[in-house]
């Protein structure tokens, strides 16, 4: 199998990704390439750089990660990321995407050009943090000529960079859609949100249809995204789910 993983965004639900990666490690299943968005981008670059899944989980549970997130006094975001904090050297030890031994693609959305960009070259720290800069929680990240925010807002399952390359593509989606049919009521905020994320919805449908294997679970909808609690439980759930898809 020429395995390529697509790791979606989903903040703290990323522990589910780590559980799956730990299962692959324990069963000596090789990964040839990665594509990631938001927390999926960070995990993809970290794991492809040689940091084991359980090590990444330990970093995510550490006080150092909390120290790297600082209040931004409501200037373009509630929090800002201390890009120079040494914890990122542990999490992302290889400075350039092109130097990572396995192929990795990550995405980010540029506010200037209003486009999603997919990178396999460039500054690992800057681009990973750009991909995870979820507004309004985090401020945008400036990189070269770009002003980046979370790529997952527009393409949360970034399969496209992996297509037509003879990979067996397994997409892992931390944001499963609800199967419940709700009564439709006029809500201008929801209508606006739907318009803003129309591209994301189209991309998600495309990614599901073009994946060789699509992995998600409705339980993830009940998993908190913005807390450091429960990471171990989500990790174990991901590990268990992986056994259903990988042999």
Coordinates of N, CA and C in Angstrom, one line a residue:
X1 N 0.8 -1.2 0.0 CA 0.0 0.0 0.0 C 0.9 1.2 0.0
X2 N 0.5 2.2 -0.9 CA 1.2 3.5 -0.9 C 0.4 4.5 -0.2
X3 N 0.5 4.5 1.1 CA -0.5 5.2 2.0 C -0.2 6.7 2.1
X4 N -1.3 7.5 1.8 CA -1.2 8.9 2.0 C -2.4 9.3 2.9
X5 N -2.1 10.1 4.0 CA -3.1 10.5 4.9 C -3.5 11.9 4.7
X6 N -4.8 12.2 4.8 CA -5.3 13.6 4.8 C -5.9 13.8 6.2
X7 N -5.3 14.8 6.9 CA -5.6 15.1 8.3 C -6.4 16.4 8.3
X8 N -7.6 16.3 8.7 CA -8.4 17.5 8.7 C -8.2 18.4 10.0
X9 N -8.7 19.6 9.9 CA -8.7 20.4 11.1 C -9.8 20.1 12.1
X10 N -9.6 20.5 13.3 CA -10.6 20.2 14.3 C -10.1 20.5 15.7
X11 N -9.1 21.3 15.8 CA -8.5 21.8 17.1 C -8.1 20.5 18.0
X12 N -8.7 20.5 19.2 CA -8.3 19.5 20.2 C -8.7 18.1 19.7
X13 N -9.6 18.0 18.8 CA -10.0 16.7 18.3 C -8.8 16.0 17.5
X14 N -7.8 16.8 17.3 CA -6.6 16.3 16.6 C -6.0 15.1 17.4
X15 N -6.3 14.9 18.7 CA -5.9 13.8 19.4 C -6.4 12.5 18.7
X16 N -7.5 12.6 18.0 CA -8.0 11.4 17.3 C -7.0 11.0 16.2
X17 N -6.5 12.0 15.5 CA -5.5 11.8 14.5 C -4.3 11.0 15.1
X18 N -3.9 11.5 16.3 CA -2.7 10.9 17.0 C -3.0 9.5 17.4
X19 N -4.2 9.1 17.8 CA -4.5 7.8 18.1 C -4.4 6.9 16.9
X20 N -4.8 7.3 15.7 CA -4.7 6.6 14.5 C -3.2 6.4 14.1
X21 N -2.4 7.5 14.2 CA -1.0 7.4 13.9 C -0.3 6.5 14.8
X22 N -0.7 6.5 16.1 CA 0.0 5.5 17.0 C -0.3 4.1 16.7
X23 N -1.5 3.8 16.2 CA -1.9 2.5 15.8 C -1.0 2.1 14.6
X24 N -0.8 3.0 13.6 CA 0.0 2.7 12.4 C 1.4 2.4 12.9
X25 N 1.9 3.2 13.8 CA 3.3 3.0 14.3 C 3.4 1.6 14.9
X26 N 2.5 1.2 15.8 CA 2.5 0.0 16.5 C 2.4 -1.2 15.6
X27 N 1.8 -1.0 14.4 CA 1.6 -2.1 13.5 C 2.5 -2.0 12.3
X28 N 3.5 -1.2 12.4 CA 4.5 -1.0 11.3 C 3.9 -0.7 10.0
X29 N 2.9 0.1 9.9 CA 2.3 0.5 8.7 C 2.9 1.8 8.2
X30 N 3.6 1.8 7.1 CA 4.3 3.0 6.6 C 3.4 4.0 6.0
X31 N 3.7 5.3 6.2 CA 3.0 6.4 5.5 C 3.9 7.0 4.5
X32 N 3.4 7.2 3.3 CA 4.3 7.7 2.2 C 4.1 9.2 2.1
X33 N 2.9 9.8 2.4 CA 2.7 11.2 2.3 C 1.6 11.7 3.1
X34 N 1.6 13.0 3.4 CA 0.5 13.6 4.2 C 0.0 14.9 3.6
X35 N -1.2 15.2 3.8 CA -1.8 16.5 3.5 C -2.6 16.9 4.7
X36 N -2.4 18.1 5.2 CA -3.1 18.5 6.5 C -3.6 19.9 6.4
X37 N -4.6 20.2 7.2 CA -5.2 21.5 7.4 C -5.3 21.8 8.9
X38 N -4.9 23.0 9.3 CA -5.1 23.5 10.7 C -4.3 22.5 11.6
X39 N -4.9 22.0 12.7 CA -4.2 21.1 13.6 C -3.7 19.9 12.8
X40 N -4.4 19.5 11.7 CA -4.0 18.4 10.9 C -2.6 18.7 10.2
X41 N -2.4 20.0 9.9 CA -1.2 20.4 9.2 C 0.0 20.3 10.2
X42 N -0.3 20.7 11.4 CA 0.8 20.7 12.5 C 1.1 19.2 12.8
X43 N 0.1 18.4 12.9 CA 0.4 17.0 13.2 C 1.1 16.3 12.1
X44 N 0.7 16.6 10.8 CA 1.3 16.0 9.6 C 2.8 16.3 9.6
X45 N 3.1 17.6 9.7 CA 4.5 18.0 9.7 C 5.3 17.4 10.8
X46 N 4.7 17.4 12.0 CA 5.5 16.9 13.1 C 5.7 15.4 13.0
X47 N 4.7 14.6 12.6 CA 4.9 13.2 12.5 C 5.8 12.8 11.3
X48 N 5.7 13.5 10.2 CA 6.5 13.3 9.0 C 8.0 13.6 9.3
X49 N 8.2 14.5 10.3 CA 9.5 14.9 10.7 C 10.2 13.9 11.7
X50 N 9.4 12.9 12.1 CA 9.9 11.8 13.0 C 9.5 11.9 14.4
X51 N 8.6 12.8 14.8 CA 8.1 12.9 16.1 C 6.9 11.9 16.3
X52 N 7.1 11.0 17.2 CA 6.1 9.9 17.4 C 4.7 10.5 17.9
X53 N 3.7 9.7 17.6 CA 2.3 10.2 17.9 C 2.2 10.5 19.4
X54 N 2.7 9.6 20.2 CA 2.5 9.7 21.7 C 3.4 10.9 22.2
X55 N 4.5 11.2 21.5 CA 5.3 12.3 21.9 C 4.5 13.6 21.6
X56 N 3.9 13.6 20.4 CA 3.0 14.8 20.1 C 1.9 15.0 21.1
X57 N 1.3 13.9 21.5 CA 0.2 14.0 22.5 C 0.8 14.6 23.8
X58 N 1.9 14.2 24.2 CA 2.6 14.7 25.4 C 2.8 16.2 25.3
X59 N 3.3 16.6 24.1 CA 3.5 18.1 23.9 C 2.2 18.8 24.0
X60 N 1.1 18.3 23.4 CA -0.2 19.0 23.4 C -0.8 19.1 24.8
X61 N -0.4 18.1 25.7 CA -0.9 18.2 27.1 C 0.0 19.0 28.0
X62 N 1.1 19.5 27.5 CA 2.1 20.2 28.3 C 1.7 21.6 28.7
X63 N 2.3 22.1 29.7 CA 2.1 23.5 30.1 C 2.7 24.5 29.1
X64 N 3.7 24.0 28.4 CA 4.5 24.8 27.4 C 3.6 25.3 26.3
X65 N 2.7 24.4 25.9 CA 1.7 24.8 24.8 C 0.8 25.9 25.3
X66 N 0.4 25.8 26.5 CA -0.5 26.8 27.0 C 0.3 28.2 27.1
X67 N 1.6 28.1 27.5 CA 2.4 29.3 27.5 C 2.6 29.9 26.2
X68 N 2.6 29.1 25.1 CA 2.8 29.6 23.8 C 1.6 30.4 23.2
X69 N 0.5 30.3 23.9 CA -0.7 31.0 23.5 C -0.9 32.2 24.4
X70 N -0.9 33.4 23.9 CA -1.0 34.6 24.7 C -2.2 35.4 24.3
X71 N -2.7 36.2 25.3 CA -3.8 37.1 25.0 C -3.3 38.2 24.1
X72 N -4.2 38.6 23.2 CA -3.8 39.5 22.1 C -4.6 40.9 22.3
X73 N -5.2 41.0 23.5 CA -5.9 42.3 23.8 C -6.9 42.7 22.7
X74 N -7.6 41.7 22.1 CA -8.6 41.9 21.1 C -8.1 42.6 19.8
X75 N -6.8 42.5 19.6 CA -6.3 43.0 18.3 C -6.2 41.9 17.3
X76 N -7.3 41.9 16.4 CA -7.4 41.0 15.3 C -7.4 39.5 15.8
X77 N -7.8 39.3 17.0 CA -7.9 37.9 17.6 C -7.8 37.9 19.1
X78 N -8.4 37.0 19.7 CA -8.4 36.9 21.2 C -7.0 36.5 21.7
X79 N -6.4 35.6 20.9 CA -5.1 35.1 21.3 C -4.1 35.3 20.1
X80 N -2.8 35.3 20.5 CA -1.8 35.2 19.5 C -0.8 34.1 19.9
X81 N -0.2 33.6 18.9 CA 0.7 32.5 19.1 C 2.2 33.0 19.2
X82 N 2.9 32.6 20.2 CA 4.3 33.0 20.4 C 5.1 32.1 19.5
X83 N 5.3 32.6 18.3 CA 6.0 31.8 17.3 C 7.4 31.4 17.6
X84 N 8.0 32.1 18.5 CA 9.4 31.8 18.9 C 9.5 30.9 20.2
X85 N 8.4 30.5 20.7 CA 8.5 29.6 21.9 C 9.2 28.3 21.5
X86 N 10.1 27.9 22.4 CA 10.9 26.6 22.1 C 10.1 25.4 22.0
X87 N 8.8 25.4 22.4 CA 8.0 24.2 22.3 C 7.8 23.8 20.8
X88 N 7.8 24.8 19.9 CA 7.6 24.6 18.5 C 8.8 23.9 17.9
X89 N 10.0 24.1 18.5 CA 11.1 23.4 18.0 C 11.0 21.9 18.3
X90 N 10.4 21.5 19.4 CA 10.2 20.1 19.7 C 9.1 19.5 18.9
X91 N 8.1 20.3 18.6 CA 6.9 19.8 17.9 C 7.2 19.7 16.4
X92 N 8.0 20.8 15.9 CA 8.3 20.9 14.5 C 9.8 21.1 14.3
X93 N 10.5 20.0 14.4 CA 12.0 20.1 14.5 C 12.7 20.4 13.2
X94 N 12.0 20.2 12.0 CA 12.6 20.5 10.7 C 12.1 21.8 10.2
X95 N 13.0 22.7 9.9 CA 12.6 24.1 9.7 C 11.9 24.4 8.3
X96 N 12.2 23.5 7.3 CA 11.7 23.7 6.0 C 10.9 22.5 5.6
X97 N 9.7 22.8 5.0 CA 8.9 21.7 4.5 C 9.6 20.8 3.6
X98 N 10.4 21.4 2.7 CA 11.0 20.6 1.6 C 12.1 19.7 2.2
X99 N 12.5 19.9 3.5 CA 13.6 19.1 4.1 C 13.0 17.9 4.9
X100 N 11.7 17.9 5.1 CA 11.0 16.8 5.8 C 11.1 15.6 4.9
X101 N 11.6 14.4 5.5 CA 11.9 13.2 4.7 C 10.7 12.6 4.0
X102 N 9.5 12.9 4.4 CA 8.3 12.4 3.7 C 7.5 13.6 3.2
X103 N 6.8 13.4 2.1 CA 6.1 14.5 1.4 C 5.0 15.0 2.3
X104 N 4.9 16.3 2.5 CA 3.9 16.9 3.3 C 3.3 18.1 2.5
X105 N 2.0 18.2 2.5 CA 1.3 19.4 1.9 C 0.5 20.0 3.0
X106 N 0.5 21.3 3.2 CA -0.4 22.0 4.1 C -1.0 23.2 3.5
X107 N -2.2 23.6 4.0 CA -2.9 24.7 3.3 C -3.1 25.9 4.3
X108 N -3.3 27.0 3.7 CA -3.7 28.2 4.4 C -4.4 29.2 3.5
X109 N -5.3 30.0 4.1 CA -6.1 30.9 3.3 C -5.5 32.4 3.4
X110 N -5.2 33.0 2.3 CA -4.7 34.3 2.2 C -5.8 35.4 2.1
X111 N -5.8 36.2 3.2 CA -6.8 37.3 3.2 C -6.6 38.3 2.1
X112 N -5.4 38.5 1.6 CA -5.1 39.5 0.6 C -5.7 39.1 -0.8
X113 N -5.4 37.8 -1.2 CA -5.8 37.4 -2.5 C -7.1 36.6 -2.5
X114 N -7.6 36.3 -1.3 CA -8.9 35.6 -1.1 C -8.8 34.2 -1.7
X115 N -7.6 33.5 -1.5 CA -7.4 32.2 -2.1 C -6.8 31.2 -1.1
X116 N -7.1 29.9 -1.3 CA -6.4 28.9 -0.5 C -5.2 28.5 -1.2
X117 N -4.1 28.4 -0.5 CA -2.8 28.0 -1.0 C -2.4 26.7 -0.4
X118 N -1.7 25.8 -1.2 CA -1.2 24.5 -0.7 C 0.3 24.5 -0.8
X119 N 1.0 24.2 0.3 CA 2.5 24.4 0.3 C 3.1 23.0 0.5
X120 N 4.2 22.8 -0.2 CA 5.1 21.7 0.2 C 6.5 22.2 0.3
X121 N 6.7 23.5 0.3 CA 8.0 24.1 0.5 C 7.7 25.4 1.3
X122 N 8.8 25.8 2.1 CA 8.7 27.0 2.9 C 8.9 26.8 4.4
X123 N 8.8 27.8 5.1 CA 9.0 27.8 6.6 C 8.0 27.0 7.3
X124 N 8.4 25.9 7.9 CA 7.5 24.9 8.5 C 6.7 25.6 9.7
X125 N 7.4 26.3 10.6 CA 6.7 26.9 11.7 C 5.7 27.9 11.2
X126 N 6.1 28.8 10.4 CA 5.2 29.9 9.9 C 4.0 29.3 9.2
X127 N 4.2 28.4 8.3 CA 3.1 27.8 7.5 C 2.2 27.0 8.3
X128 N 2.7 26.2 9.3 CA 1.8 25.4 10.1 C 1.0 26.3 11.0
X129 N 1.6 27.3 11.6 CA 0.8 28.2 12.4 C -0.2 29.0 11.6
X130 N 0.2 29.3 10.4 CA -0.8 30.0 9.5 C -2.0 29.1 9.2
X131 N -1.7 27.9 8.9 CA -2.8 26.9 8.6 C -3.8 26.8 9.8
X132 N -3.2 27.0 11.0 CA -4.0 26.8 12.3 C -4.6 28.1 12.9
X133 N -4.4 29.2 12.2 CA -4.8 30.6 12.7 C -6.3 30.8 12.5
X134 N -7.0 30.1 13.4 CA -8.5 30.2 13.3 C -9.0 31.5 13.9
X135 N -9.6 32.4 13.0 CA -10.1 33.6 13.4 C -11.6 33.3 13.9
X136 N -12.1 34.1 14.9 CA -11.4 35.2 15.6 C -10.6 34.8 16.8
X137 N -10.3 33.5 17.0 CA -9.6 33.2 18.2 C -8.1 33.6 18.1
X138 N -7.5 33.3 16.9 CA -6.1 33.7 16.7 C -6.0 34.8 15.7
X139 N -5.0 35.6 15.8 CA -4.8 36.7 14.8 C -4.2 36.1 13.5
X140 N -4.4 36.7 12.4 CA -3.7 36.2 11.1 C -2.2 36.2 11.3
X141 N -1.6 35.3 10.4 CA -0.1 35.2 10.4 C 0.4 35.8 9.1
X142 N 1.4 36.7 9.3 CA 2.0 37.3 8.1 C 3.2 36.5 7.7
X143 N 3.2 36.1 6.4 CA 4.3 35.3 5.8 C 4.5 35.8 4.4
X144 N 5.7 36.2 4.1 CA 6.1 36.8 2.8 C 5.0 37.8 2.4
X145 N 4.4 37.6 1.3 CA 3.4 38.6 0.8 C 2.0 38.3 1.2
X146 N 1.9 37.2 2.1 CA 0.6 36.7 2.4 C 0.1 37.2 3.8
X147 N -1.2 37.1 4.1 CA -1.8 37.4 5.4 C -2.7 36.2 5.7
X148 N -2.2 35.2 6.3 CA -2.9 33.9 6.4 C -3.8 33.7 7.6
X149 N -4.9 33.0 7.3 CA -5.7 32.4 8.4 C -5.9 30.9 8.1
X150 N -6.6 30.3 9.0 CA -6.8 28.8 9.0 C -7.3 28.3 7.6
X151 N -6.5 27.4 7.0 CA -6.9 26.9 5.8 C -8.1 26.0 5.8
X152 N -8.4 25.5 7.0 CA -9.6 24.6 7.2 C -10.9 25.3 7.1
X153 N -10.9 26.6 7.2 CA -12.2 27.3 7.0 C -12.7 27.2 5.6
X154 N -11.8 26.8 4.6 CA -12.2 26.7 3.2 C -12.0 25.4 2.6
X155 N -11.0 24.7 3.1 CA -10.7 23.3 2.6 C -10.2 22.5 3.8
X156 N -11.1 21.9 4.5 CA -10.7 21.2 5.8 C -10.2 19.8 5.6
X157 N -10.4 19.2 4.4 CA -10.0 17.9 4.1 C -9.2 18.0 2.8
X158 N -7.9 18.5 2.8 CA -7.2 18.9 1.6 C -6.6 17.7 0.9
X159 N -7.5 17.1 0.1 CA -7.1 15.9 -0.7 C -6.4 16.3 -2.0
X160 N -6.7 17.4 -2.5 CA -6.3 17.7 -3.9 C -4.7 17.6 -4.2
X161 N -3.9 18.0 -3.2 CA -2.4 17.9 -3.5 C -2.0 16.4 -3.7
X162 N -2.8 15.5 -3.2 CA -2.4 14.1 -3.2 C -2.9 13.3 -4.4
X163 N -3.8 13.9 -5.1 CA -4.5 13.2 -6.3 C -3.5 13.0 -7.4
X164 N -3.8 11.9 -8.2 CA -3.1 11.6 -9.4 C -1.6 11.3 -9.2
X165 N -1.3 10.8 -8.0 CA 0.1 10.5 -7.6 C 0.2 9.0 -7.2
X166 N -0.8 8.2 -7.5 CA -0.7 6.7 -7.2 C -0.7 6.4 -5.7
X167 N -1.3 7.3 -4.9 CA -1.4 7.1 -3.5 C -2.7 6.4 -3.2
X168 N -2.7 5.6 -2.1 CA -4.0 5.1 -1.5 C -4.4 6.1 -0.5
X169 N -5.4 6.9 -0.8 CA -5.7 8.1 0.1 C -6.7 7.8 1.1
X170 N -6.3 8.0 2.4 CA -7.2 7.8 3.5 C -7.4 9.1 4.2
X171 N -8.6 9.6 4.1 CA -8.9 10.9 4.7 C -9.6 10.8 6.1
X172 N -9.1 11.5 7.0 CA -9.6 11.5 8.4 C -10.2 12.8 8.7
X173 N -11.5 12.8 8.9 CA -12.3 14.0 9.1 C -12.7 14.2 10.6
X174 N -12.3 15.2 11.2 CA -12.6 15.5 12.6 C -13.9 16.3 12.8
X175 N -14.5 16.6 11.6 CA -15.7 17.5 11.7 C -16.9 16.8 10.9
X176 N -17.4 15.7 11.4 CA -18.4 14.9 10.7 C -19.7 15.8 10.7
X177 N -20.4 15.7 9.6 CA -21.7 16.4 9.4 C -22.8 15.7 10.2
X178 N -23.8 16.4 10.6 CA -24.9 15.8 11.3 C -25.9 15.2 10.4
X179 N -26.4 14.0 10.8 CA -27.4 13.4 9.9 C -28.8 13.8 10.3
X180 N -28.9 14.6 11.4 CA -30.3 15.0 11.8 C -30.8 16.0 10.9
X181 N -32.1 15.9 10.7 CA -32.8 16.9 9.9 C -33.5 17.9 10.8
X182 N -33.1 19.1 10.8 CA -33.6 20.2 11.7 C -34.7 21.0 10.9
X183 N -35.6 21.5 11.7 CA -36.6 22.4 11.2 C -36.0 23.6 10.7
X184 N -36.3 24.0 9.5 CA -35.7 25.2 8.9 C -36.4 26.5 9.4
X185 N -35.6 27.4 9.9 CA -36.2 28.7 10.3 C -35.3 29.8 9.7
X186 N -35.8 31.0 9.6 CA -35.1 32.1 9.0 C -34.1 32.6 10.1
X187 N -32.8 32.5 9.8 CA -31.7 32.9 10.7 C -30.7 33.6 9.9
X188 N -30.6 34.9 9.9 CA -29.7 35.6 9.0 C -28.2 35.3 9.3
X189 N -27.9 35.0 10.5 CA -26.5 34.6 10.9 C -26.1 33.3 10.2
X190 N -27.0 32.3 10.3 CA -26.7 31.0 9.7 C -26.6 31.1 8.2
X191 N -27.5 32.0 7.6 CA -27.4 32.2 6.1 C -26.1 32.8 5.7
X192 N -25.6 33.7 6.5 CA -24.3 34.4 6.2 C -23.2 33.4 6.3
X193 N -23.2 32.6 7.4 CA -22.2 31.6 7.6 C -22.2 30.5 6.5
X194 N -23.4 30.2 6.0 CA -23.4 29.2 4.9 C -22.8 29.8 3.7
X195 N -23.0 31.1 3.4 CA -22.4 31.7 2.2 C -20.9 31.8 2.4
X196 N -20.4 32.1 3.6 CA -19.0 32.3 3.9 C -18.3 30.9 3.7
X197 N -18.9 29.8 4.1 CA -18.2 28.5 4.1 C -18.7 27.7 2.9
X198 N -19.3 28.3 1.9 CA -19.8 27.5 0.8 C -18.6 26.7 0.1
X199 N -17.5 27.4 0.0 CA -16.3 26.7 -0.6 C -15.9 25.5 0.2
X200 N -15.9 25.7 1.5 CA -15.5 24.6 2.4 C -16.4 23.4 2.2
X201 N -17.7 23.6 2.1 CA -18.7 22.6 2.0 C -18.5 21.8 0.7
X202 N -18.2 22.6 -0.4 CA -18.0 21.9 -1.7 C -16.7 21.1 -1.7
X203 N -15.7 21.6 -1.1 CA -14.4 20.9 -1.0 C -14.5 19.7 -0.1
X204 N -15.3 19.7 0.9 CA -15.5 18.6 1.8 C -16.2 17.4 1.0
X205 N -17.3 17.8 0.3 CA -18.0 16.8 -0.5 C -17.0 16.1 -1.5
X206 N -16.2 17.0 -2.2 CA -15.3 16.5 -3.2 C -14.3 15.5 -2.5
X207 N -13.8 15.9 -1.4 CA -12.7 15.1 -0.7 C -13.3 13.7 -0.3
X208 N -14.5 13.7 0.2 CA -15.1 12.5 0.6 C -15.3 11.5 -0.6
X209 N -15.7 12.1 -1.7 CA -16.0 11.3 -2.9 C -14.7 10.8 -3.5
X210 N -13.6 11.5 -3.4 CA -12.4 11.1 -4.1 C -11.4 10.4 -3.1
X211 N -11.7 10.2 -1.9 CA -10.8 9.4 -1.0 C -11.0 7.9 -1.3
X212 N -10.0 7.2 -1.2 CA -10.1 5.7 -1.2 C -10.8 5.2 0.0
X213 N -10.4 5.8 1.2 CA -11.1 5.5 2.4 C -11.3 6.8 3.2
X214 N -12.6 6.9 3.6 CA -13.0 8.1 4.4 C -13.3 7.7 5.8
X215 N -12.6 8.3 6.8 CA -12.7 7.9 8.2 C -13.2 9.1 9.0
X216 N -14.3 8.9 9.7 CA -14.8 9.8 10.7 C -15.7 9.0 11.7
X217 N -16.3 9.7 12.6 CA -17.2 9.1 13.6 C -18.1 10.2 14.2
X218 N -19.4 9.9 14.3 CA -20.3 10.9 14.8 C -20.0 11.3 16.2
X219 N -19.3 10.4 16.9 CA -18.9 10.8 18.3 C -18.1 12.0 18.4
X220 N -17.3 12.3 17.3 CA -16.4 13.4 17.3 C -17.2 14.7 17.4
X221 N -18.5 14.7 17.0 CA -19.3 15.9 17.2 C -19.5 16.3 18.6
X222 N -19.4 15.3 19.5 CA -19.6 15.6 20.9 C -18.3 15.9 21.6
X223 N -17.2 15.8 20.9 CA -15.8 16.0 21.5 C -15.5 17.5 21.5
X224 N -15.2 18.1 22.6 CA -14.9 19.5 22.7 C -13.6 19.8 21.9
X225 N -13.7 21.0 21.2 CA -12.6 21.4 20.3 C -11.6 22.3 21.0
X226 N -12.1 23.1 22.0 CA -11.2 24.2 22.5 C -11.0 24.0 24.0
X227 N -10.4 22.8 24.3 CA -10.0 22.5 25.7 C -8.9 21.5 25.7
X228 N -8.0 21.6 26.7 CA -6.9 20.6 26.8 C -7.3 19.4 27.5
X229 N -8.6 19.4 28.0 CA -9.1 18.2 28.8 C -9.6 17.1 27.8
X230 N -9.5 15.9 28.1 CA -10.0 14.8 27.3 C -9.2 14.4 26.2
X231 N -7.9 14.9 26.0 CA -7.1 14.5 24.9 C -6.8 13.0 24.9
X232 N -6.5 12.5 26.1 CA -6.1 11.1 26.2 C -7.3 10.2 25.7
X233 N -8.5 10.5 26.2 CA -9.7 9.8 25.8 C -9.9 9.8 24.3
X234 N -9.7 10.9 23.7 CA -9.9 11.1 22.2 C -8.8 10.3 21.5
X235 N -7.6 10.3 22.0 CA -6.5 9.6 21.5 C -6.8 8.1 21.5
X236 N -7.3 7.6 22.6 CA -7.6 6.1 22.7 C -8.8 5.7 21.7
X237 N -9.7 6.6 21.6 CA -10.8 6.4 20.6 C -10.3 6.3 19.2
X238 N -9.4 7.2 18.9 CA -8.8 7.2 17.5 C -8.0 5.9 17.3
X239 N -7.3 5.4 18.3 CA -6.5 4.2 18.2 C -7.4 3.0 18.0
X240 N -8.5 3.0 18.7 CA -9.5 1.9 18.5 C -10.1 1.9 17.1
X241 N -10.5 3.1 16.7 CA -11.1 3.2 15.4 C -10.2 2.8 14.2
X242 N -8.9 3.0 14.4 CA -7.9 2.7 13.4 C -7.9 1.2 13.0
X243 N -8.2 0.4 14.0 CA -8.1 -1.0 13.8 C -9.2 -1.5 12.9
X244 N -10.2 -0.7 12.6 CA -11.3 -1.0 11.7 C -10.9 -0.8 10.2
X245 N -9.9 0.1 10.0 CA -9.6 0.5 8.7 C -8.2 0.1 8.2
X246 N -7.3 -0.3 9.1 CA -6.0 -0.6 8.7 C -5.7 -2.0 9.2
X247 N -5.2 -2.9 8.4 CA -4.8 -4.2 8.7 C -3.4 -4.5 8.3

